[in-house]
Short mmCIF file of C-alpha atoms and ligand atoms in Angstrom, two decimals:
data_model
loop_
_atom_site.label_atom_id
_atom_site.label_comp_id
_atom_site.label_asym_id
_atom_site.label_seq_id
_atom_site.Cartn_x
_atom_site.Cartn_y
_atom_site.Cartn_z
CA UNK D 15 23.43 -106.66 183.30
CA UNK D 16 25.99 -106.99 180.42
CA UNK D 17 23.80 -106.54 177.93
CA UNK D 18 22.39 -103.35 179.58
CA UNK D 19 25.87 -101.81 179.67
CA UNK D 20 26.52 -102.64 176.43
CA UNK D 21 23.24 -100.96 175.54
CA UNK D 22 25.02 -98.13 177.58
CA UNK D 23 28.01 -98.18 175.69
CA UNK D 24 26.54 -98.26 172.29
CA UNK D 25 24.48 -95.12 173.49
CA UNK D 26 27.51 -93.09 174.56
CA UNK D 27 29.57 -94.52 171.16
CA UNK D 28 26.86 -93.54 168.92
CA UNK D 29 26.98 -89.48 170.76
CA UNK D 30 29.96 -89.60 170.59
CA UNK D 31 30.47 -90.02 166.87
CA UNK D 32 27.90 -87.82 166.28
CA UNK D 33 29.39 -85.10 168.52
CA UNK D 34 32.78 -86.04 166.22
CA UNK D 35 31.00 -85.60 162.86
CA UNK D 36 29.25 -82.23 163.91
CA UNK D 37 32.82 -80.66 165.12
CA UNK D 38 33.86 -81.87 161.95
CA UNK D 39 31.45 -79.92 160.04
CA UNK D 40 31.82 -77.27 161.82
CA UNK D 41 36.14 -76.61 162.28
CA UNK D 42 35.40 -77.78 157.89
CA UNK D 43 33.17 -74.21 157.79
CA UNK D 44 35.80 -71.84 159.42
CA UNK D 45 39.06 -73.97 159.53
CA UNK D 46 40.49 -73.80 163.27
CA UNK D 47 38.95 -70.58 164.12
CA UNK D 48 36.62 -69.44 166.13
CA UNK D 49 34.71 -66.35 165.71
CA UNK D 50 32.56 -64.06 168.63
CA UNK D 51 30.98 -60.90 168.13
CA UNK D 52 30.33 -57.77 170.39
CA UNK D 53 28.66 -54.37 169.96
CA UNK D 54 31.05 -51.84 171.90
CA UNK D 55 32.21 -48.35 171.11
CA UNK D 56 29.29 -47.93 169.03
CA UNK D 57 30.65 -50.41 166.74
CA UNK D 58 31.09 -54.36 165.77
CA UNK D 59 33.86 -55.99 167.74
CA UNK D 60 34.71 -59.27 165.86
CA UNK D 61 37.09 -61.74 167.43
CA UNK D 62 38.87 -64.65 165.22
CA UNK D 63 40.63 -66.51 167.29
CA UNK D 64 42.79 -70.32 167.64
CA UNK D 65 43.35 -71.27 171.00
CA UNK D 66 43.97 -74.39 173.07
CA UNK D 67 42.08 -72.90 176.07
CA UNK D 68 38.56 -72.63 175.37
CA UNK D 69 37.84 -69.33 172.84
CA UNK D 70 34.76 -68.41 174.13
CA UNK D 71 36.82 -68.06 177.36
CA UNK D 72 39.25 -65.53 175.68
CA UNK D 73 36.57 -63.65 174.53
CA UNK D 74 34.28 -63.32 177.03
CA UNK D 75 37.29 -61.76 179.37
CA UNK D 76 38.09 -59.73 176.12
CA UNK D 77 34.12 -58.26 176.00
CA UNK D 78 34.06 -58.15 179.05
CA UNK D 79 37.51 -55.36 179.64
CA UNK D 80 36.23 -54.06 176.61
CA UNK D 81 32.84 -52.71 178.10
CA UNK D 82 34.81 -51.40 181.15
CA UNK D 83 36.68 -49.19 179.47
CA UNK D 84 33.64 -47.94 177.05
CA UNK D 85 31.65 -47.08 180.18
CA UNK D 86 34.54 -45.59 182.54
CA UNK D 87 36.06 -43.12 179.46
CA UNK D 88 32.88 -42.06 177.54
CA UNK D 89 33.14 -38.54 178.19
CA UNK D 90 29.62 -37.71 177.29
CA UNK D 91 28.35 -39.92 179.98
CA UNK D 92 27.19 -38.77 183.67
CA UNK D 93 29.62 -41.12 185.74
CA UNK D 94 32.27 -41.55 183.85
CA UNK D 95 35.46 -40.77 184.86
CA UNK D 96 35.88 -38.16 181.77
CA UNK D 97 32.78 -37.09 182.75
CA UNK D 98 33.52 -35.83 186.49
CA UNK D 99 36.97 -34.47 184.92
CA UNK D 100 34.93 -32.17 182.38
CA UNK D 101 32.44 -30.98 184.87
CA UNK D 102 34.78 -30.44 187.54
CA UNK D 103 36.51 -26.58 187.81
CA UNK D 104 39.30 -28.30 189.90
CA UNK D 105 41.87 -30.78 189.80
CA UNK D 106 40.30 -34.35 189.67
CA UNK D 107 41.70 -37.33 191.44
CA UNK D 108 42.28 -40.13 189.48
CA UNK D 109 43.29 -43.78 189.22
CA UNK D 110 46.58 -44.75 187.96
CA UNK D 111 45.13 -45.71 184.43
CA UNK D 112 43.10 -42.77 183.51
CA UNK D 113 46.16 -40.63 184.37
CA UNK D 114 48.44 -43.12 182.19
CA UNK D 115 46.09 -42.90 179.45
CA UNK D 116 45.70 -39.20 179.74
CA UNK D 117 49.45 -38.58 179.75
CA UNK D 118 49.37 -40.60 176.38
CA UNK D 119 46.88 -38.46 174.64
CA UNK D 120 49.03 -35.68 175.22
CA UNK D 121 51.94 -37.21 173.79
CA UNK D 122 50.23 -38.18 170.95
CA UNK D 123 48.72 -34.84 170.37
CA UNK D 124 52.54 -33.00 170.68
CA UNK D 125 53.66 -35.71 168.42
CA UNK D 126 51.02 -34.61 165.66
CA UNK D 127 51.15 -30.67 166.40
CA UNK D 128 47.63 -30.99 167.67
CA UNK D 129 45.86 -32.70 164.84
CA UNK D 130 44.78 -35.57 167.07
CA UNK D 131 43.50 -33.26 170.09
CA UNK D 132 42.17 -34.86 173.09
CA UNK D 133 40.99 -31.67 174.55
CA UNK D 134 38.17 -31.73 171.27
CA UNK D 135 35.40 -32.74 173.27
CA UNK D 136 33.36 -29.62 173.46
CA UNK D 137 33.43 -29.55 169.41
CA UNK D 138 32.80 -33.11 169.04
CA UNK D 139 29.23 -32.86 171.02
CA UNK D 140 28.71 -29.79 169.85
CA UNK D 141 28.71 -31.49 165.97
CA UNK D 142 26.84 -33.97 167.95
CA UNK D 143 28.88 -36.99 167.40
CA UNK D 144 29.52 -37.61 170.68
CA UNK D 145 27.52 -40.58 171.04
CA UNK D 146 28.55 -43.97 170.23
CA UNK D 147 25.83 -45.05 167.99
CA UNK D 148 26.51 -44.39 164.62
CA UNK D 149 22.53 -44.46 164.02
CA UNK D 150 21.82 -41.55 166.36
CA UNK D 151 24.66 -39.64 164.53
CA UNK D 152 23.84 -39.56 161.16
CA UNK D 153 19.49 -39.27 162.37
CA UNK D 154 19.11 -35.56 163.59
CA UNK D 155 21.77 -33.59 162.05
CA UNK D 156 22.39 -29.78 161.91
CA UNK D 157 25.02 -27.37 161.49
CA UNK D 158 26.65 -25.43 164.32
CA UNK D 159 26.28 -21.66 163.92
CA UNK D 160 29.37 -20.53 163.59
CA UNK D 161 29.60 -18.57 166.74
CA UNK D 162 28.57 -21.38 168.62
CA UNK D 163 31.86 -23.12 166.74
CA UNK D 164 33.92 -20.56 167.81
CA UNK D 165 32.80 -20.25 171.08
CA UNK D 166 33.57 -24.10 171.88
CA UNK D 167 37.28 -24.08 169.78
CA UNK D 168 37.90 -21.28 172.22
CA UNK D 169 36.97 -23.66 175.00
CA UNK D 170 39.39 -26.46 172.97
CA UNK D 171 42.57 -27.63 172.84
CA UNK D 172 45.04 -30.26 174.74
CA UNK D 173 47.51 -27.81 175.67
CA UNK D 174 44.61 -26.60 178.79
CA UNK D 175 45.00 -29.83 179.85
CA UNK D 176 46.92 -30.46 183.31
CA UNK D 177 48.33 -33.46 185.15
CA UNK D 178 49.49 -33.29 188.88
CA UNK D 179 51.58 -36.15 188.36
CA UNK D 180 52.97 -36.61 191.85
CA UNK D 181 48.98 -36.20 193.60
CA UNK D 182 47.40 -37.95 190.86
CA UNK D 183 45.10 -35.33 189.87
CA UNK D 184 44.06 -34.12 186.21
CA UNK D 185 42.39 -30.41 185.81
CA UNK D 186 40.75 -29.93 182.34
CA UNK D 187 40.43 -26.08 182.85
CA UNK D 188 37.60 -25.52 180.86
CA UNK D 189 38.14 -28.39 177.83
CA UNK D 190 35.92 -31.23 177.83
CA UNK D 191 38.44 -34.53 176.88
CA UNK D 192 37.27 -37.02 174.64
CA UNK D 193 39.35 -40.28 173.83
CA UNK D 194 37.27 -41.03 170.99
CA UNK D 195 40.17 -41.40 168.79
CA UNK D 196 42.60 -43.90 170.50
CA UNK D 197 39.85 -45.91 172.44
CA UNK D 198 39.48 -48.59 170.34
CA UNK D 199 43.26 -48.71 170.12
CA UNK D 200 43.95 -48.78 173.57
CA UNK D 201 41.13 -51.03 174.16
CA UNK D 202 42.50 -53.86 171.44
CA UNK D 203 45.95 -53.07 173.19
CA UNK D 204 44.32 -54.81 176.82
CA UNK D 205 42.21 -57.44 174.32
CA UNK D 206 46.08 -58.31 172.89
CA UNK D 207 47.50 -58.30 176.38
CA UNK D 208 44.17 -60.47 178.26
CA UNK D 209 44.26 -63.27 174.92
CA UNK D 210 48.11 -64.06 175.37
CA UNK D 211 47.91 -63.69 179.32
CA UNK D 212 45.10 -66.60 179.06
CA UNK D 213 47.76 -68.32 176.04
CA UNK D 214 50.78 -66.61 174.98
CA UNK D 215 50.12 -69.62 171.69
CA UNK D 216 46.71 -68.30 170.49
CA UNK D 217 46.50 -66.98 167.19
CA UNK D 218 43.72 -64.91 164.80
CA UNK D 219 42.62 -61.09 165.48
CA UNK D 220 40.52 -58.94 166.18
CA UNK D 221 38.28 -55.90 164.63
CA UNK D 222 37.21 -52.98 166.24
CA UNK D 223 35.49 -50.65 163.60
CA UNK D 224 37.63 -49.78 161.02
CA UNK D 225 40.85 -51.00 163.00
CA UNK D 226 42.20 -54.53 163.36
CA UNK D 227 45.00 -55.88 166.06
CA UNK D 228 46.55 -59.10 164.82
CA UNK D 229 47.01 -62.15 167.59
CA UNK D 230 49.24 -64.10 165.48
CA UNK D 231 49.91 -65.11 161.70
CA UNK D 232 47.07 -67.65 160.08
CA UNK D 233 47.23 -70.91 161.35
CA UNK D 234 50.15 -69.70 163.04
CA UNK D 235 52.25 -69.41 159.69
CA UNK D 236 51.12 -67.00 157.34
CA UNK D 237 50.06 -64.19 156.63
CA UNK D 238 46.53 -62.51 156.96
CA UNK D 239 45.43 -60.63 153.90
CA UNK D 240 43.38 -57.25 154.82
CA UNK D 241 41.69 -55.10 152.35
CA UNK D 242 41.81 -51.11 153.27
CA UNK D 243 38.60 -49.96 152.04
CA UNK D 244 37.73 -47.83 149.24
CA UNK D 245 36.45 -44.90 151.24
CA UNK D 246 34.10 -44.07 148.34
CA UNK D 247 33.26 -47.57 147.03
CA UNK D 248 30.79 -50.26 148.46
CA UNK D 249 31.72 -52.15 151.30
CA UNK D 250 34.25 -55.31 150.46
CA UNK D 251 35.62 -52.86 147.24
CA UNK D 252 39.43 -52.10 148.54
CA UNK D 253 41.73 -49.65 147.23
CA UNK D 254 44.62 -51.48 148.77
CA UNK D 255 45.54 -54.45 149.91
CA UNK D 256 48.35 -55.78 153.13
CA UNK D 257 49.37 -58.60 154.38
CA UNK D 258 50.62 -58.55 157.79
CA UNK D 259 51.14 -61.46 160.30
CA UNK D 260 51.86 -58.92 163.47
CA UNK D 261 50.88 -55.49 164.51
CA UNK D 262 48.17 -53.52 164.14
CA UNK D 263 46.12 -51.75 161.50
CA UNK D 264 43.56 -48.77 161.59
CA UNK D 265 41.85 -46.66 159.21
CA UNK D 266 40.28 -43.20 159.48
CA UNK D 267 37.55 -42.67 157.37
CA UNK D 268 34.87 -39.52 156.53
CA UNK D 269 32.29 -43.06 155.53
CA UNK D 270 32.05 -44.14 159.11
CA UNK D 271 29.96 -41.50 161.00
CA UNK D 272 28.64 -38.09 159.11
CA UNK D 273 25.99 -36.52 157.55
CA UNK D 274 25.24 -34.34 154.28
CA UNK D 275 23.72 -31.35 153.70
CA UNK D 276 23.19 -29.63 150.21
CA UNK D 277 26.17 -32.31 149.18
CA UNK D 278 28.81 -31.33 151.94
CA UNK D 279 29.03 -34.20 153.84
CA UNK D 280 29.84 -33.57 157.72
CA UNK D 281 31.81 -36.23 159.61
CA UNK D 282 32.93 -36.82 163.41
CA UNK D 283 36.57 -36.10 162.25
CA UNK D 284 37.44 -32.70 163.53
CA UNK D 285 39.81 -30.17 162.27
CA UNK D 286 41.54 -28.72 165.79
CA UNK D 287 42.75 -25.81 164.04
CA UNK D 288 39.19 -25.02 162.58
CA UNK D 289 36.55 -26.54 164.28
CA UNK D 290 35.27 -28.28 161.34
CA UNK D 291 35.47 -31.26 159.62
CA UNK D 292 38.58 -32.04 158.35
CA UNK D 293 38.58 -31.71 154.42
CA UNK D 294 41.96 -32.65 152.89
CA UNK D 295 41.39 -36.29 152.75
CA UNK D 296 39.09 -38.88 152.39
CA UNK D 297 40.45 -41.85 154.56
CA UNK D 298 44.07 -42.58 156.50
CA UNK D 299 45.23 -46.02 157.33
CA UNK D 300 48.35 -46.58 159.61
CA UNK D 301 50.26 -49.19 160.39
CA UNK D 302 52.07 -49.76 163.44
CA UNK D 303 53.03 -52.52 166.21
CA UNK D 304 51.02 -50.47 168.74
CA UNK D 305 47.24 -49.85 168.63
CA UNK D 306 46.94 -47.19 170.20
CA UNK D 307 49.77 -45.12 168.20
CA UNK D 308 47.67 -46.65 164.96
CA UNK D 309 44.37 -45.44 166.22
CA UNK D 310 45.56 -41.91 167.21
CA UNK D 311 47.90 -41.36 164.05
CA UNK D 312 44.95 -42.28 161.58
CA UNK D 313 43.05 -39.92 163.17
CA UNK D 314 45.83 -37.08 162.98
CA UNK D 315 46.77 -38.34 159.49
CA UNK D 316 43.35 -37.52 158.42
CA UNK D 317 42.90 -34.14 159.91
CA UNK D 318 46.57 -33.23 158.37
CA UNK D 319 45.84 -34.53 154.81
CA UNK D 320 47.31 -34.08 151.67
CA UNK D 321 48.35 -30.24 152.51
CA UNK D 322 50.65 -31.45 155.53
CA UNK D 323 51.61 -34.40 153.88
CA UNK D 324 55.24 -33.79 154.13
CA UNK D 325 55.17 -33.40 157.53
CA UNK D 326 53.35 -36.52 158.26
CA UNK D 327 55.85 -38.31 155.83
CA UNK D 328 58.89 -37.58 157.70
CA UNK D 329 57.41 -37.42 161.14
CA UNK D 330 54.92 -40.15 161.38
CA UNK D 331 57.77 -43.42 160.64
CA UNK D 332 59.53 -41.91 163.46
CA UNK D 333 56.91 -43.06 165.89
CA UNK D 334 56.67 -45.91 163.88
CA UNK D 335 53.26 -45.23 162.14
CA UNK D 336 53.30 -46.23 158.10
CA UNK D 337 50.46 -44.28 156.21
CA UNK D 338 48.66 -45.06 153.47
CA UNK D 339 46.08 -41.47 152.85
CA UNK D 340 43.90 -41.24 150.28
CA UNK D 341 43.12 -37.08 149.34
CA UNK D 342 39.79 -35.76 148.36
CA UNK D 343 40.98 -36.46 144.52
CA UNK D 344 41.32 -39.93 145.41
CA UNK D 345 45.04 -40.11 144.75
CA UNK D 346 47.30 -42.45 147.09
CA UNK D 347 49.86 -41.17 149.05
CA UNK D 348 52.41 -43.96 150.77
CA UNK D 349 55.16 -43.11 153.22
CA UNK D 350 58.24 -45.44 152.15
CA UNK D 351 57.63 -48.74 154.13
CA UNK D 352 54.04 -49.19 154.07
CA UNK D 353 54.18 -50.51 150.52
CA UNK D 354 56.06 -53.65 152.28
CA UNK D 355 53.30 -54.74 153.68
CA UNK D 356 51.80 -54.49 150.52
CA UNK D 357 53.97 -57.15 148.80
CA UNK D 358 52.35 -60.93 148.94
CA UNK D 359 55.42 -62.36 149.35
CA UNK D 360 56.45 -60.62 152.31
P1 ADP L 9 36.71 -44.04 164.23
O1 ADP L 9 36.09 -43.91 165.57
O2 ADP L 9 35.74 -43.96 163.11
O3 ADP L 9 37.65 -45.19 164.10
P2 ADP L 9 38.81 -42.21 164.81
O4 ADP L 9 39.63 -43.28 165.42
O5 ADP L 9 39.50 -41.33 163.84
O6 ADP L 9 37.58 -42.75 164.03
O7 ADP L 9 38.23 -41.37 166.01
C1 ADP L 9 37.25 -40.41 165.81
C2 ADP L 9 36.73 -39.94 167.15
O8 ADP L 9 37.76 -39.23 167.84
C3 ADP L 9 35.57 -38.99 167.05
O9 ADP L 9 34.34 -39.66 167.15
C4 ADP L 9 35.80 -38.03 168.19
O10 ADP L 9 35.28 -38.57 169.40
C5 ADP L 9 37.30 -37.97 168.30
N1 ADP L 9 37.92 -36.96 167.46
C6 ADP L 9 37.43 -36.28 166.40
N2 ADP L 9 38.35 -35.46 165.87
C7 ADP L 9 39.48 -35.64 166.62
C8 ADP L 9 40.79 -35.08 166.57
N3 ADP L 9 41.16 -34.17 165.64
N4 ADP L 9 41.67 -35.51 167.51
C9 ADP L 9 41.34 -36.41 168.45
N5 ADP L 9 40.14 -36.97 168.53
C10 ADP L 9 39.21 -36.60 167.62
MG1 MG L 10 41.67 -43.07 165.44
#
């Protein structure tokens, strides 16, 4: 009997070194950190994270809220709720946060005189970058006629948009919405929310195509070091680089979904004013404490480029969006604070 449970013993000891020497190896490979990955949005959702409830717990609630909103406000989609708003000739009832996150678009858009415009949507699938997939968008490519252009940009614009705010009802009057461009924001804004909910302590981030939302400093003490891509160099080739332990950080790109034709390349950010791609830059990168103002001003600093630059200079800060644009020369324009997050020693 003795012997048999020290048999027993031995059997459990031995597991449970080995189970020691394999966590080992592994916490030795990516320090304290965790890492999960999703494809959402059309795009990689990576999640670093240091918790002392279980990660994989953290995330999975995290993928999970994530593919909620991807299949209740994708626009392009029979069923969604953008969907039914678009296709409807009358006011729509909605829930509380499609009207909240409605309301915000339009802020957003005022904010940026129109260059981020919600109300796009009819462009944006007419350009045929309304799906999510990045392969499907750059695959069967061809230009609008430009009647057809004009004929949807007439059929544009946020300012057709209309909320019933005391019935809860949204009429789109003719404009197809499309959230595309502070999605990902406000979806790593409910991520940020859902990991400290489950522990206010955890620490890491996490990457949504092109736009990261920091959980808390490096092993809870310094900074994380992010490279902003060079938009016309290789991936991992960086034309700046921040270090932030807070916040959130998002870049705008013409590299992320387009096309070219006789060397003009064609990419899914739209010019409201024109109907076509924006030209007068080649990437935008905010920085803010909010997502979804990051998302949506990267998107608007794009479109406004080096021609509005001024504007976006003085305005932007005020919302408290720093910008880092790159023009079509390649030249980097700064507003005055984001170069502090460019210091090491911050
Ligand atoms: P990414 O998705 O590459 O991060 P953005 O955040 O800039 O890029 O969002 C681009 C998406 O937003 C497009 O795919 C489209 O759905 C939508 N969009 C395009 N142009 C505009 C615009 N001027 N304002 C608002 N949304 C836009
Ligand atoms: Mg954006």
């Amino acid at each position: 009997m003795i012997l048999n449970r020290i048999v027993v013993f031995a059997v459990i000891a031995f597991f449970i070194v080995i189970a020691a020497i394999y966590l080992l190896f592994i916490s030795g490979k990516t320090g304290q950190y965790s890492d999960f990955e999703d494809y959402i949005f059309g795009t990689y959702i990576r999640i670093r994270i240091s918790s002392k409830v279980n990660p994989a717990t953290i995330s999975k609630a995290i993928f999970t809220e994530m593919k909620r909103l991807e299949k209740k406000f994708d626009a392009y989609s029979e069923g969604s709720i953008l969907y039914n708003i678009n296709n409807s000739e009358d006011w729509v009832k909605v829930d509380d946060e499609t009207l909240s996150i409605i309301d915000l678009s339009l802020r957003l858009a005022r904010n940026t005189e129109g260059a981020f415009d919600p109300g796009i949507g009819r462009l944006v699938n007419l350009w045929g970058f309304s799906k999510f997939s990045q392969k499907e968008a750059t695959s069967e490519f061809t230009i609008p006629s430009v009647d057809k252009i004009g004929e949807a940009a007439t059929q544009s614009g946020y300012q057709k948009i209309a909320i019933d705010y005391v019935n809860k009802k949204v009429k789109a009057n003719g404009v197809w919405i499309d959230l595309g461009g502070i999605l990902k924001g406000y979806a790593l804004k409910r991520a940020y929310q859902i990991a400290k909910e489950l522990d206010k302590s955890c620490h890491g981030f996490i990457e949504a195509g092109g736009q990261i939302m920091i959980l808390g400093p490096k092993y809870n003490k310094t900074n994380w070091v992010i490279g902003v891509r060079d938009p016309r160099g290789e991936p991992g080739e960086n034309i700046a680089i921040v270090y932030m332990s807070e916040g959130s950080i998002a870049t705008s790109g013409d590299y992320e979904r387009f096309f070219i034709v006789d060397n003009v390349r064609y990419h899914h950010i739209l010019d409201p004013k024109t109907g076509y791609p924006a030209r007068k830059a080649i990437s935008a990168t905010i920085i803010s404490e909010d997502p979804v103002v990051a998302d949506a001003f990267s998107t608007a600093a794009f479109v406004l480029g080096e021609d509005k630059w001024l504007f976006t200079r003085t305005v932007f800060p005020k919302y408290g969006a720093e910008v880092l644009l790159v023009t079509p020369q390649k030249k980097l324009l700064r507003t005055d604070k984001f170069s502090i997050y460019e210091r090491a020693d911050r």
